Coordinates of C-alpha atoms in Angstrom, one line a residue:
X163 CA 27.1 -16.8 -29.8
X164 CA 26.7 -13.3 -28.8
X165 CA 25.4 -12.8 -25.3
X166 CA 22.8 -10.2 -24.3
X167 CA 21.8 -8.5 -21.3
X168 CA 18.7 -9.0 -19.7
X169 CA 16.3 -6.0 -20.0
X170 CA 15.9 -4.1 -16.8
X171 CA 12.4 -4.2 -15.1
X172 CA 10.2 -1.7 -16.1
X173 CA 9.6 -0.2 -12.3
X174 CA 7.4 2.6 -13.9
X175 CA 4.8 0.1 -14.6
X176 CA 5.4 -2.0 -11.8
X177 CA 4.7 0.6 -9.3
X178 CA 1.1 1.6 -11.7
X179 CA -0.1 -2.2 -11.3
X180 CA 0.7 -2.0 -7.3
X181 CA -1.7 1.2 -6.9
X182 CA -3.9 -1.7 -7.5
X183 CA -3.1 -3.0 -4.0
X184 CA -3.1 -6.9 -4.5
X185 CA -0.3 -8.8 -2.6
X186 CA 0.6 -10.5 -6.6
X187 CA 1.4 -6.6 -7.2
X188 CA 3.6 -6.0 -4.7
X189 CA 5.4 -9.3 -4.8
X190 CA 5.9 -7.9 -8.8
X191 CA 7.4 -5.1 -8.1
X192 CA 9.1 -6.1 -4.5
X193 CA 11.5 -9.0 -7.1
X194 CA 12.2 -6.3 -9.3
X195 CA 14.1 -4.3 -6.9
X196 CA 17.9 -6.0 -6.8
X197 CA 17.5 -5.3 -10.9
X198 CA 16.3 -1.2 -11.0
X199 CA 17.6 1.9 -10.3
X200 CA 15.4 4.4 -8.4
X201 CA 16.0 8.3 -8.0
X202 CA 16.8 10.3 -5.3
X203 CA 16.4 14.1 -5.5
X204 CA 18.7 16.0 -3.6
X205 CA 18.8 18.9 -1.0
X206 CA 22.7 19.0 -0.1
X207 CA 25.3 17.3 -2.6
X208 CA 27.0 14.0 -1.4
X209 CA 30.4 14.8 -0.2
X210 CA 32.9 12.7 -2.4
X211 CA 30.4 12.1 -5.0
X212 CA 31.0 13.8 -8.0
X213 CA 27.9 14.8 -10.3
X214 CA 27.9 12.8 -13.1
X215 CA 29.9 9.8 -11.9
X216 CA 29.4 6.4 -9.9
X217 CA 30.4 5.9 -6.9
X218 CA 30.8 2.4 -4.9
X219 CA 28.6 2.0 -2.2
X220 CA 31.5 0.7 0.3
X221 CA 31.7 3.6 2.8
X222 CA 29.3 5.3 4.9
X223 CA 28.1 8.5 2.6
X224 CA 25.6 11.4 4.0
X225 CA 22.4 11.9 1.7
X226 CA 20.4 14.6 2.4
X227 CA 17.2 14.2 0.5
X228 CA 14.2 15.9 0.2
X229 CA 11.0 15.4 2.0
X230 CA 7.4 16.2 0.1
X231 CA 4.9 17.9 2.9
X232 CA 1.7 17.1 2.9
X233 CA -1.3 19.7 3.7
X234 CA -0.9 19.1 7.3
X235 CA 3.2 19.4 7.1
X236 CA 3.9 15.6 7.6
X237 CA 6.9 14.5 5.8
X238 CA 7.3 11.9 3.4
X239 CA 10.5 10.8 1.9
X240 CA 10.1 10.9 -2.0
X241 CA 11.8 8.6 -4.6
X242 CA 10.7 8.1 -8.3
X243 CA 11.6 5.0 -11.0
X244 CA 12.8 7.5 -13.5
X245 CA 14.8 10.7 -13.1
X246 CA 12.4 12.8 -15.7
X247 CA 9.7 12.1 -13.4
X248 CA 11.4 14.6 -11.3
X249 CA 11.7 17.5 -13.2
X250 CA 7.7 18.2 -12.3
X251 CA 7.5 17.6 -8.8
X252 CA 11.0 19.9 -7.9
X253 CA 9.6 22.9 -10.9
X254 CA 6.3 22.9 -8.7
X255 CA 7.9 22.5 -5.2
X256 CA 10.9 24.6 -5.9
X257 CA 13.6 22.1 -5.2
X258 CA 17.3 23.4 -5.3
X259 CA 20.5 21.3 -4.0
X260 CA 22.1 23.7 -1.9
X261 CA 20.3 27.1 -3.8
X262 CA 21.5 25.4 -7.0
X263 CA 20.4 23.2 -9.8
X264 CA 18.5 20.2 -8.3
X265 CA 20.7 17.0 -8.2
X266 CA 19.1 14.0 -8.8
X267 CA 20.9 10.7 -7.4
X268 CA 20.4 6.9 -9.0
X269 CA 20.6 4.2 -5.8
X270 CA 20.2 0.3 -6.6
X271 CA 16.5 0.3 -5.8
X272 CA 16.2 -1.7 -2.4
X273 CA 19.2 0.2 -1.2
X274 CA 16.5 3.5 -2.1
X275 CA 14.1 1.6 -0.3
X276 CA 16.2 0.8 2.3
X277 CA 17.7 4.4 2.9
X278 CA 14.1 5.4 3.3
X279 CA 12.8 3.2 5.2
X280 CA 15.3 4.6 7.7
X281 CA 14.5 8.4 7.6
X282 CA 10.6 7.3 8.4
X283 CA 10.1 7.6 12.2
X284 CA 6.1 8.0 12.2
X285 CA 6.6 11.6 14.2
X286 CA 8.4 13.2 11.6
X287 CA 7.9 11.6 8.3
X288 CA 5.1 9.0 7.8
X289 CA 6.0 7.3 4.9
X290 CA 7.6 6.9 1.0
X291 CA 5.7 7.8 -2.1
X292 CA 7.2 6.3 -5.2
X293 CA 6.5 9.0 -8.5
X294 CA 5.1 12.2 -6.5
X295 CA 2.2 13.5 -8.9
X296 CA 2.2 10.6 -11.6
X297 CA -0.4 8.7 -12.8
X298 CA 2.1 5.8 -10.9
X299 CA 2.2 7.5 -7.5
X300 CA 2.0 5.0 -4.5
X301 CA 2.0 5.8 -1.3
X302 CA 3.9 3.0 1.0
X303 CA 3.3 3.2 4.8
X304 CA 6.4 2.5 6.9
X305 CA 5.2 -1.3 7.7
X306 CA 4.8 -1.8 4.3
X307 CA 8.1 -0.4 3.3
X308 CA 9.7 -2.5 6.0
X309 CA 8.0 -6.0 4.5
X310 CA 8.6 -5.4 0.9
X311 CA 12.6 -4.1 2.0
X312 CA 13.0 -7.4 3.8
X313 CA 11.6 -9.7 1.0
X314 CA 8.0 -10.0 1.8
X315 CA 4.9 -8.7 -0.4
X316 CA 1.9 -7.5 1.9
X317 CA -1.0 -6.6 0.1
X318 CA -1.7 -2.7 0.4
X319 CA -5.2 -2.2 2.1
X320 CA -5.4 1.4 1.4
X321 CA -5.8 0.9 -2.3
X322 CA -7.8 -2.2 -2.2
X323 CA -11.1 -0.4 -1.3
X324 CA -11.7 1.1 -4.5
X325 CA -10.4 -2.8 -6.2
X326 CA -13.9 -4.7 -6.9
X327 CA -13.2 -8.3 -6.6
X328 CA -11.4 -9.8 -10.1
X329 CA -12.6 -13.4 -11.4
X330 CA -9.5 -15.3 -10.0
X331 CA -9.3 -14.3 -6.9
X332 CA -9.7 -17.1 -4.1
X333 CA -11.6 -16.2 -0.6
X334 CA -11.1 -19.3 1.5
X335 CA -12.7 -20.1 4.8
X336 CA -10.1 -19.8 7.5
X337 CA -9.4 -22.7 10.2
X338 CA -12.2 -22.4 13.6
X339 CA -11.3 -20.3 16.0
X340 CA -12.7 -18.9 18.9
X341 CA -16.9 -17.7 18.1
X342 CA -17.2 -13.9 18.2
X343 CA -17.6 -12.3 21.8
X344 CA -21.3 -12.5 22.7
X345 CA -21.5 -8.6 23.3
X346 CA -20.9 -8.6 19.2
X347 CA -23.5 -11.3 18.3
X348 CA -26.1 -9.7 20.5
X349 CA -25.6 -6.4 18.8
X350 CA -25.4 -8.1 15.1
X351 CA -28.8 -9.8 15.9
X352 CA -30.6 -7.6 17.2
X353 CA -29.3 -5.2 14.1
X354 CA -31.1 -7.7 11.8
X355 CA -33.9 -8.5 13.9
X356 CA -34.5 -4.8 13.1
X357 CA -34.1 -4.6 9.1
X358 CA -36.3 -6.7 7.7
X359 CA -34.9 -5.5 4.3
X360 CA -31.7 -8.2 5.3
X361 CA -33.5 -12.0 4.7
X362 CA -30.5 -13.8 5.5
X363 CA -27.3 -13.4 6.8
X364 CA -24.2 -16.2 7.5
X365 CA -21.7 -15.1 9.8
X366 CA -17.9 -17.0 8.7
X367 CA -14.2 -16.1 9.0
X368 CA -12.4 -15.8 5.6
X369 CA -8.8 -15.3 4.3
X370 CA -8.2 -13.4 0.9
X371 CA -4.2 -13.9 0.1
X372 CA -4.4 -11.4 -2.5
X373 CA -6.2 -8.5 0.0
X374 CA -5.9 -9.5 3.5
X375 CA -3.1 -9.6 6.4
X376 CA -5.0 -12.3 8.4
X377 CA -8.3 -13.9 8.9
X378 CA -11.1 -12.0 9.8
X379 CA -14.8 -11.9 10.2
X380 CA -17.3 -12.2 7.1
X381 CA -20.8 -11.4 7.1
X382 CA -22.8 -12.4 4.0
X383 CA -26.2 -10.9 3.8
X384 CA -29.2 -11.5 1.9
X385 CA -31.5 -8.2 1.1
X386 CA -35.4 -8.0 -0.4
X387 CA -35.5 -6.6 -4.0
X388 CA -34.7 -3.1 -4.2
X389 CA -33.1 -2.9 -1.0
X390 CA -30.5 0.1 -0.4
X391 CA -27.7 -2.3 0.1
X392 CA -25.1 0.5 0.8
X393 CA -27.2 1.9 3.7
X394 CA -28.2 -1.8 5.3
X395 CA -24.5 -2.3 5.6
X396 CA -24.0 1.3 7.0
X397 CA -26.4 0.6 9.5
X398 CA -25.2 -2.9 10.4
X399 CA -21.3 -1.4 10.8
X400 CA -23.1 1.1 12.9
X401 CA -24.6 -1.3 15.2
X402 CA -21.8 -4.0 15.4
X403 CA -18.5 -1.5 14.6
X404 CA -17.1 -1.2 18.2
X405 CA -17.7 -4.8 19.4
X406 CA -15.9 -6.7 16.0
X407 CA -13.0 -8.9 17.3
X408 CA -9.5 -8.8 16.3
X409 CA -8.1 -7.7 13.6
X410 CA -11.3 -5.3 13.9
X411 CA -13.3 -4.9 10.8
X412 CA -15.2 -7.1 8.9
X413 CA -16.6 -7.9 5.3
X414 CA -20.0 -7.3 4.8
X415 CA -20.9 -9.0 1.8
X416 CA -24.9 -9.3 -0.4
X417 CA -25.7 -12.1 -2.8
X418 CA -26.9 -11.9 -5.5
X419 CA -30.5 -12.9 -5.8

């Protein structure tokens, strides 16, 4: 019985779904990496490397890469999931490998990862974006590089604002710990004491594995018909903002009537 090979992952979409930001998305496409390829463009050729051939990754090589610049000049390494995806970014940016023809160069996918998790230093360059100018682009901060590198899917908290809440997600009520510092109860109090708009409010600490790093405060809030809910929680993260506890924001939350 002829054997086949198992179909590479497809990190194109996996890196679309992660622009969603749940921590199931990055765990997707953080297993996928020891089984893709990801692309490199180049601004200086690898010495030893010949273009065109494969090389064994069993000596030290230079790579010389090239940076995107964002509109403030911060750097940010740049790596794609397939080497057409290239062609745009370099025609618009005017990458050349050494005044030449751009060189693109195909790395086992957590060594890419790997390789560019070392050039970020957070003074220099601030972070990797996967698929510059695709409808796929994801933008990974360097601590989120450095957990999905080492194994670990964090959920990404810069795309989960725009994410309304999907039907199997799970919010669960975290263990006790310590009640909120008084300065930040007095504040939230005396905030609804003021908008009579808000009927009810309960105050709990919640966990979301799909969209949070730890536990953190919730506030659900009741509001009379018609209320502008979008400027009663404006005005209550106005009141309370500075005073929240560790890890420093919190949920504000209406139900529904």
């Amino acid at each position: 019985m002829a054997l086949t090979e198992p179909t590479p992952p497809d990190l194109t979409e996996l890196v679309t779904q992660a622009r969603r930001g749940l921590r199931r998305d990055i765990a997707a496409l953080e297993a996928a990496l020891d089984d893709a390829e990801l692309y490199l463009p180049l601004r200086s050729p690898i010495a030893g490397a010949p273009e065109g051939e494969a090389i064994a990754l069993d000596r030290e090589l230079e790579i010389v890469p090239h940076l995107l610049r964002d509109a403030e000049g911060q750097g940010y390494a740049a790596l794609f999931t397939r080497p057409e995806l290239v062609e745009a970014v370099a025609n618009e940016l005017g990458w050349k490998t050494d005044g030449d023809e751009l060189s693109v160069c195909s790395l086992p996918a957590r060594v890419a990862c790997e390789l560019s998790l070392g050039v970020i230093d957070e003074e220099s360059v601030f972070g990797l974006v996967l698929d510059a100018g695709q409808a796929s682009e994801l933008l990974l901060r360097r601590s989120e590089l450095a957990s999905i590198v080492a194994g670990r899917a964090v959920p990404l908290v810069g795309y989960l604002a725009d994410l309304p809440p999907l039907d199997d997600e799970q919010v669960l009520l975290a263990e006790p710990s310590d009640p909120p510092p008084p300065a930040f109860v007095s504040a939230l109090e005396r905030c609804l004491a003021e908008t009579p708009e808000i009927t009810t409010y309960r105050l709990a600490r919640t966990f979301n594995p799909e969209r949070d790093l730890e536990p953190h405060l919730t506030l659900r809030l009741g509001s009379a018909d018609g209320a502008d809910r979008r400027a009663l929680a404006a005005r209550v993260i106005g009141a309370v903002g500075e005073l929240v506890p560790p890890p420093g924001y919190i949920d504000i939350v209406f139900d529904d009537a």
